[in-house]
């Protein structure tokens, strides 16, 4: 049973739009199919294109709890699935010493009350939920293999307790910045969505919603200038988040449009590497020129 039964991709698009996420047709279709088919959604794209924001918006429109698992190098099953509350187990063991059969005491140590649920287990137990597995490309192959089992079965097995299965399987959104290739075995279990930087009109709409007080001309100028920066061969091209930050910085300074002086003063809002700032400063005339 899906988290929420939308009639078609257009209905999903309308709900996402109402939740503050500006979708295109591809995003709405992928989200609709993931919900209707009960399949995980693997979302790849450059940093800052709205992958994590999509998971937040899906949780909102499904009226579901968002549970986030942030991946990192070295993450293991105990950080993702569950762990035992060792200090409480020791206290329980001390309290029960001499008052019961040793076998019963040992068995009671592995009761559900001593189990610490990590994000994956939380998503199964606290349904309905959207499970966000963020930046899977930062994790190693072993962790990815563990995730395959969870995606295939929609449940987890705790040897001491048994199988735990969700009443309503969570919608799983897996994001990747593609710093490494995700294995084919994982991709086969997922629907796939590539998120690119938005076109001009969509980016303007996104920024206007996030910085509602900014002048229309300023928002348009910033969107055009950011698009040019993305084509400038920078170490870290700016994403949508940086476009929003740049517009907000300029609006905070009382600017109603972008010019060379304003751009130079606020480049730190849109670029995060010194080399990129130096390069942008050299090309400000071309980047900012002709914005009107």
CSV table of N, CA, C and O in Angstrom, one decimal, residues 134-183:
chain,number,residue,atom,x,y,z
A,134,UNK,N,21.1,9.6,2.6
A,134,UNK,CA,21.8,10.8,1.9
A,134,UNK,C,23.2,10.5,1.6
A,134,UNK,O,24.0,10.1,2.5
A,135,UNK,N,23.6,10.8,0.4
A,135,UNK,CA,25.0,10.7,-0.1
A,135,UNK,C,25.6,9.3,0.1
A,135,UNK,O,26.6,9.0,0.7
A,136,UNK,N,24.9,8.3,-0.5
A,136,UNK,CA,25.3,6.9,-0.5
A,136,UNK,C,26.7,6.7,-1.1
A,136,UNK,O,27.4,5.8,-0.7
A,137,UNK,N,27.1,7.6,-2.0
A,137,UNK,CA,28.4,7.5,-2.6
A,137,UNK,C,29.5,7.7,-1.6
A,137,UNK,O,30.7,7.4,-1.9
A,138,UNK,N,29.2,8.3,-0.4
A,138,UNK,CA,30.3,8.4,0.6
A,138,UNK,C,30.5,7.1,1.4
A,138,UNK,O,31.6,7.0,2.0
A,139,UNK,N,29.6,6.2,1.4
A,139,UNK,CA,29.7,4.9,2.1
A,139,UNK,C,30.5,3.9,1.3
A,139,UNK,O,30.7,4.1,0.1
A,140,UNK,N,30.9,2.8,1.9
A,140,UNK,CA,31.7,1.8,1.2
A,140,UNK,C,30.8,0.7,0.6
A,140,UNK,O,29.6,0.7,0.8
A,141,UNK,N,31.5,-0.2,-0.1
A,141,UNK,CA,30.7,-1.3,-0.8
A,141,UNK,C,30.0,-2.2,0.2
A,141,UNK,O,28.9,-2.7,-0.1
A,142,UNK,N,30.6,-2.4,1.4
A,142,UNK,CA,29.9,-3.3,2.4
A,142,UNK,C,28.6,-2.7,2.9
A,142,UNK,O,27.6,-3.5,3.0
A,143,UNK,N,28.6,-1.4,3.1
A,143,UNK,CA,27.4,-0.8,3.6
A,143,UNK,C,26.3,-0.8,2.5
A,143,UNK,O,25.1,-1.1,2.7
A,144,UNK,N,26.7,-0.6,1.2
A,144,UNK,CA,25.8,-0.7,0.1
A,144,UNK,C,25.2,-2.1,0.0
A,144,UNK,O,24.0,-2.2,-0.3
A,145,UNK,N,26.0,-3.1,0.2
A,145,UNK,CA,25.5,-4.5,0.2
A,145,UNK,C,24.4,-4.7,1.3
A,145,UNK,O,23.4,-5.4,1.1
A,146,UNK,N,24.7,-4.2,2.5
A,146,UNK,CA,23.7,-4.3,3.6
A,146,UNK,C,22.4,-3.6,3.2
A,146,UNK,O,21.3,-4.1,3.4
A,147,UNK,N,22.5,-2.5,2.5
A,147,UNK,CA,21.3,-1.7,2.1
A,147,UNK,C,20.4,-2.5,1.1
A,147,UNK,O,19.2,-2.4,1.1
A,148,UNK,N,21.1,-3.3,0.3
A,148,UNK,CA,20.4,-4.1,-0.7
A,148,UNK,C,19.4,-5.0,0.0
A,148,UNK,O,18.2,-5.2,-0.5
A,149,UNK,N,19.8,-5.7,1.1
A,149,UNK,CA,18.9,-6.6,1.8
A,149,UNK,C,17.6,-5.8,2.3
A,149,UNK,O,16.5,-6.3,2.2
A,150,UNK,N,17.9,-4.7,2.9
A,150,UNK,CA,16.8,-3.9,3.4
A,150,UNK,C,15.8,-3.5,2.3
A,150,UNK,O,14.6,-3.6,2.5
A,151,UNK,N,16.3,-3.0,1.2
A,151,UNK,CA,15.5,-2.6,0.1
A,151,UNK,C,14.7,-3.8,-0.5
A,151,UNK,O,13.5,-3.6,-0.9
A,152,UNK,N,15.3,-4.9,-0.6
A,152,UNK,CA,14.7,-6.1,-1.2
A,152,UNK,C,13.6,-6.7,-0.3
A,152,UNK,O,12.5,-7.0,-0.8
A,153,UNK,N,13.8,-6.7,1.0
A,153,UNK,CA,12.8,-7.3,1.9
A,153,UNK,C,11.9,-6.4,2.6
A,153,UNK,O,10.8,-6.8,3.0
A,154,UNK,N,12.2,-5.1,2.7
A,154,UNK,CA,11.4,-4.2,3.4
A,154,UNK,C,11.3,-4.5,4.9
A,154,UNK,O,10.3,-4.2,5.5
A,155,UNK,N,12.3,-5.2,5.4
A,155,UNK,CA,12.3,-5.6,6.8
A,155,UNK,C,13.7,-5.8,7.2
A,155,UNK,O,14.6,-5.9,6.4
A,156,UNK,N,13.9,-6.0,8.5
A,156,UNK,CA,15.2,-6.3,9.1
A,156,UNK,C,15.0,-7.4,10.1
A,156,UNK,O,14.0,-7.5,10.7
A,157,UNK,N,16.1,-8.2,10.2
A,157,UNK,CA,16.0,-9.3,11.2
A,157,UNK,C,17.0,-9.0,12.3
A,157,UNK,O,18.2,-8.8,12.0
A,158,UNK,N,16.6,-8.9,13.5
A,158,UNK,CA,17.4,-8.8,14.7
A,158,UNK,C,17.5,-10.2,15.3
A,158,UNK,O,16.5,-10.8,15.7
A,159,UNK,N,18.7,-10.9,15.2
A,159,UNK,CA,18.8,-12.3,15.6
A,159,UNK,C,18.2,-12.6,16.9
A,159,UNK,O,17.5,-13.6,17.1
A,160,UNK,N,18.4,-11.7,17.9
A,160,UNK,CA,17.9,-12.0,19.3
A,160,UNK,C,16.4,-11.8,19.4
A,160,UNK,O,15.8,-12.2,20.4
A,161,UNK,N,15.8,-11.1,18.5
A,161,UNK,CA,14.3,-10.7,18.6
A,161,UNK,C,13.5,-11.3,17.5
A,161,UNK,O,12.4,-11.8,17.7
A,162,UNK,N,14.0,-11.2,16.3
A,162,UNK,CA,13.2,-11.7,15.1
A,162,UNK,C,13.1,-10.7,14.0
A,162,UNK,O,13.8,-9.7,14.0
A,163,UNK,N,12.2,-10.9,13.1
A,163,UNK,CA,12.0,-10.0,12.0
A,163,UNK,C,11.1,-8.8,12.3
A,163,UNK,O,10.0,-9.0,12.9
A,164,UNK,N,11.5,-7.6,12.0
A,164,UNK,CA,10.7,-6.4,12.2
A,164,UNK,C,10.3,-5.9,10.8
A,164,UNK,O,11.2,-5.6,10.0
A,165,UNK,N,9.0,-5.8,10.6
A,165,UNK,CA,8.5,-5.4,9.3
A,165,UNK,C,7.6,-4.2,9.4
A,165,UNK,O,6.8,-4.1,10.4
A,166,UNK,N,7.7,-3.2,8.5
A,166,UNK,CA,6.9,-2.0,8.6
A,166,UNK,C,5.4,-2.3,8.2
A,166,UNK,O,5.1,-3.2,7.4
A,167,UNK,N,4.5,-1.7,8.9
A,167,UNK,CA,3.1,-1.8,8.6
A,167,UNK,C,2.9,-1.2,7.2
A,167,UNK,O,2.2,-1.8,6.3
A,168,UNK,N,3.5,0.0,6.9
A,168,UNK,CA,3.5,0.6,5.6
A,168,UNK,C,5.0,0.8,5.3
A,168,UNK,O,5.7,1.5,5.9
A,169,UNK,N,5.5,0.1,4.2
A,169,UNK,CA,6.9,0.2,3.9
A,169,UNK,C,7.2,1.7,3.6
A,169,UNK,O,6.5,2.4,3.0
A,170,UNK,N,8.4,2.2,4.1
A,170,UNK,CA,8.8,3.6,3.9
A,170,UNK,C,9.1,3.8,2.4
A,170,UNK,O,9.5,2.9,1.7
A,171,UNK,N,8.9,5.0,2.0
A,171,UNK,CA,9.4,5.5,0.7
A,171,UNK,C,10.9,5.8,0.9
A,171,UNK,O,11.2,6.7,1.7
A,172,UNK,N,11.7,5.1,0.2
A,172,UNK,CA,13.2,5.3,0.4
A,172,UNK,C,13.7,6.2,-0.7
A,172,UNK,O,13.5,5.9,-1.9
A,173,UNK,N,14.3,7.3,-0.4
A,173,UNK,CA,15.0,8.2,-1.3
A,173,UNK,C,16.5,8.1,-1.0
A,173,UNK,O,16.9,8.4,0.1
A,174,UNK,N,17.3,7.7,-2.0
A,174,UNK,CA,18.7,7.5,-1.9
A,174,UNK,C,19.3,8.6,-2.8
A,174,UNK,O,19.0,8.7,-4.0
A,175,UNK,N,20.2,9.4,-2.2
A,175,UNK,CA,20.8,10.5,-3.0
A,175,UNK,C,22.3,10.2,-3.2
A,175,UNK,O,23.0,9.5,-2.4
A,176,UNK,N,22.9,10.7,-4.3
A,176,UNK,CA,24.3,10.5,-4.6
A,176,UNK,C,24.8,11.7,-5.3
A,176,UNK,O,24.1,12.2,-6.3
A,177,UNK,N,26.0,12.2,-4.9
A,177,UNK,CA,26.6,13.3,-5.7
A,177,UNK,C,27.5,12.7,-6.7
A,177,UNK,O,28.3,13.5,-7.4
A,178,UNK,N,27.6,11.4,-6.9
A,178,UNK,CA,28.3,10.7,-7.9
A,178,UNK,C,29.8,10.9,-7.7
A,178,UNK,O,30.5,11.1,-8.7
A,179,UNK,N,30.3,11.0,-6.5
A,179,UNK,CA,31.8,11.0,-6.3
A,179,UNK,C,32.3,9.6,-6.6
A,179,UNK,O,33.5,9.5,-6.8
A,180,UNK,N,31.5,8.6,-6.6
A,180,UNK,CA,31.9,7.3,-7.1
A,180,UNK,C,30.6,6.7,-7.7
A,180,UNK,O,29.5,7.1,-7.4
A,181,UNK,N,30.7,5.6,-8.5
A,181,UNK,CA,29.6,5.0,-9.1
A,181,UNK,C,28.9,4.1,-8.1
A,181,UNK,O,29.6,3.3,-7.4
A,182,UNK,N,27.6,4.2,-8.0
A,182,UNK,CA,26.8,3.3,-7.2
A,182,UNK,C,26.7,1.9,-8.0
A,182,UNK,O,26.6,1.9,-9.2
A,183,UNK,N,26.8,0.8,-7.2
A,183,UNK,CA,26.8,-0.5,-7.9
A,183,UNK,C,25.5,-0.8,-8.6
A,183,UNK,O,24.4,-0.3,-8.2
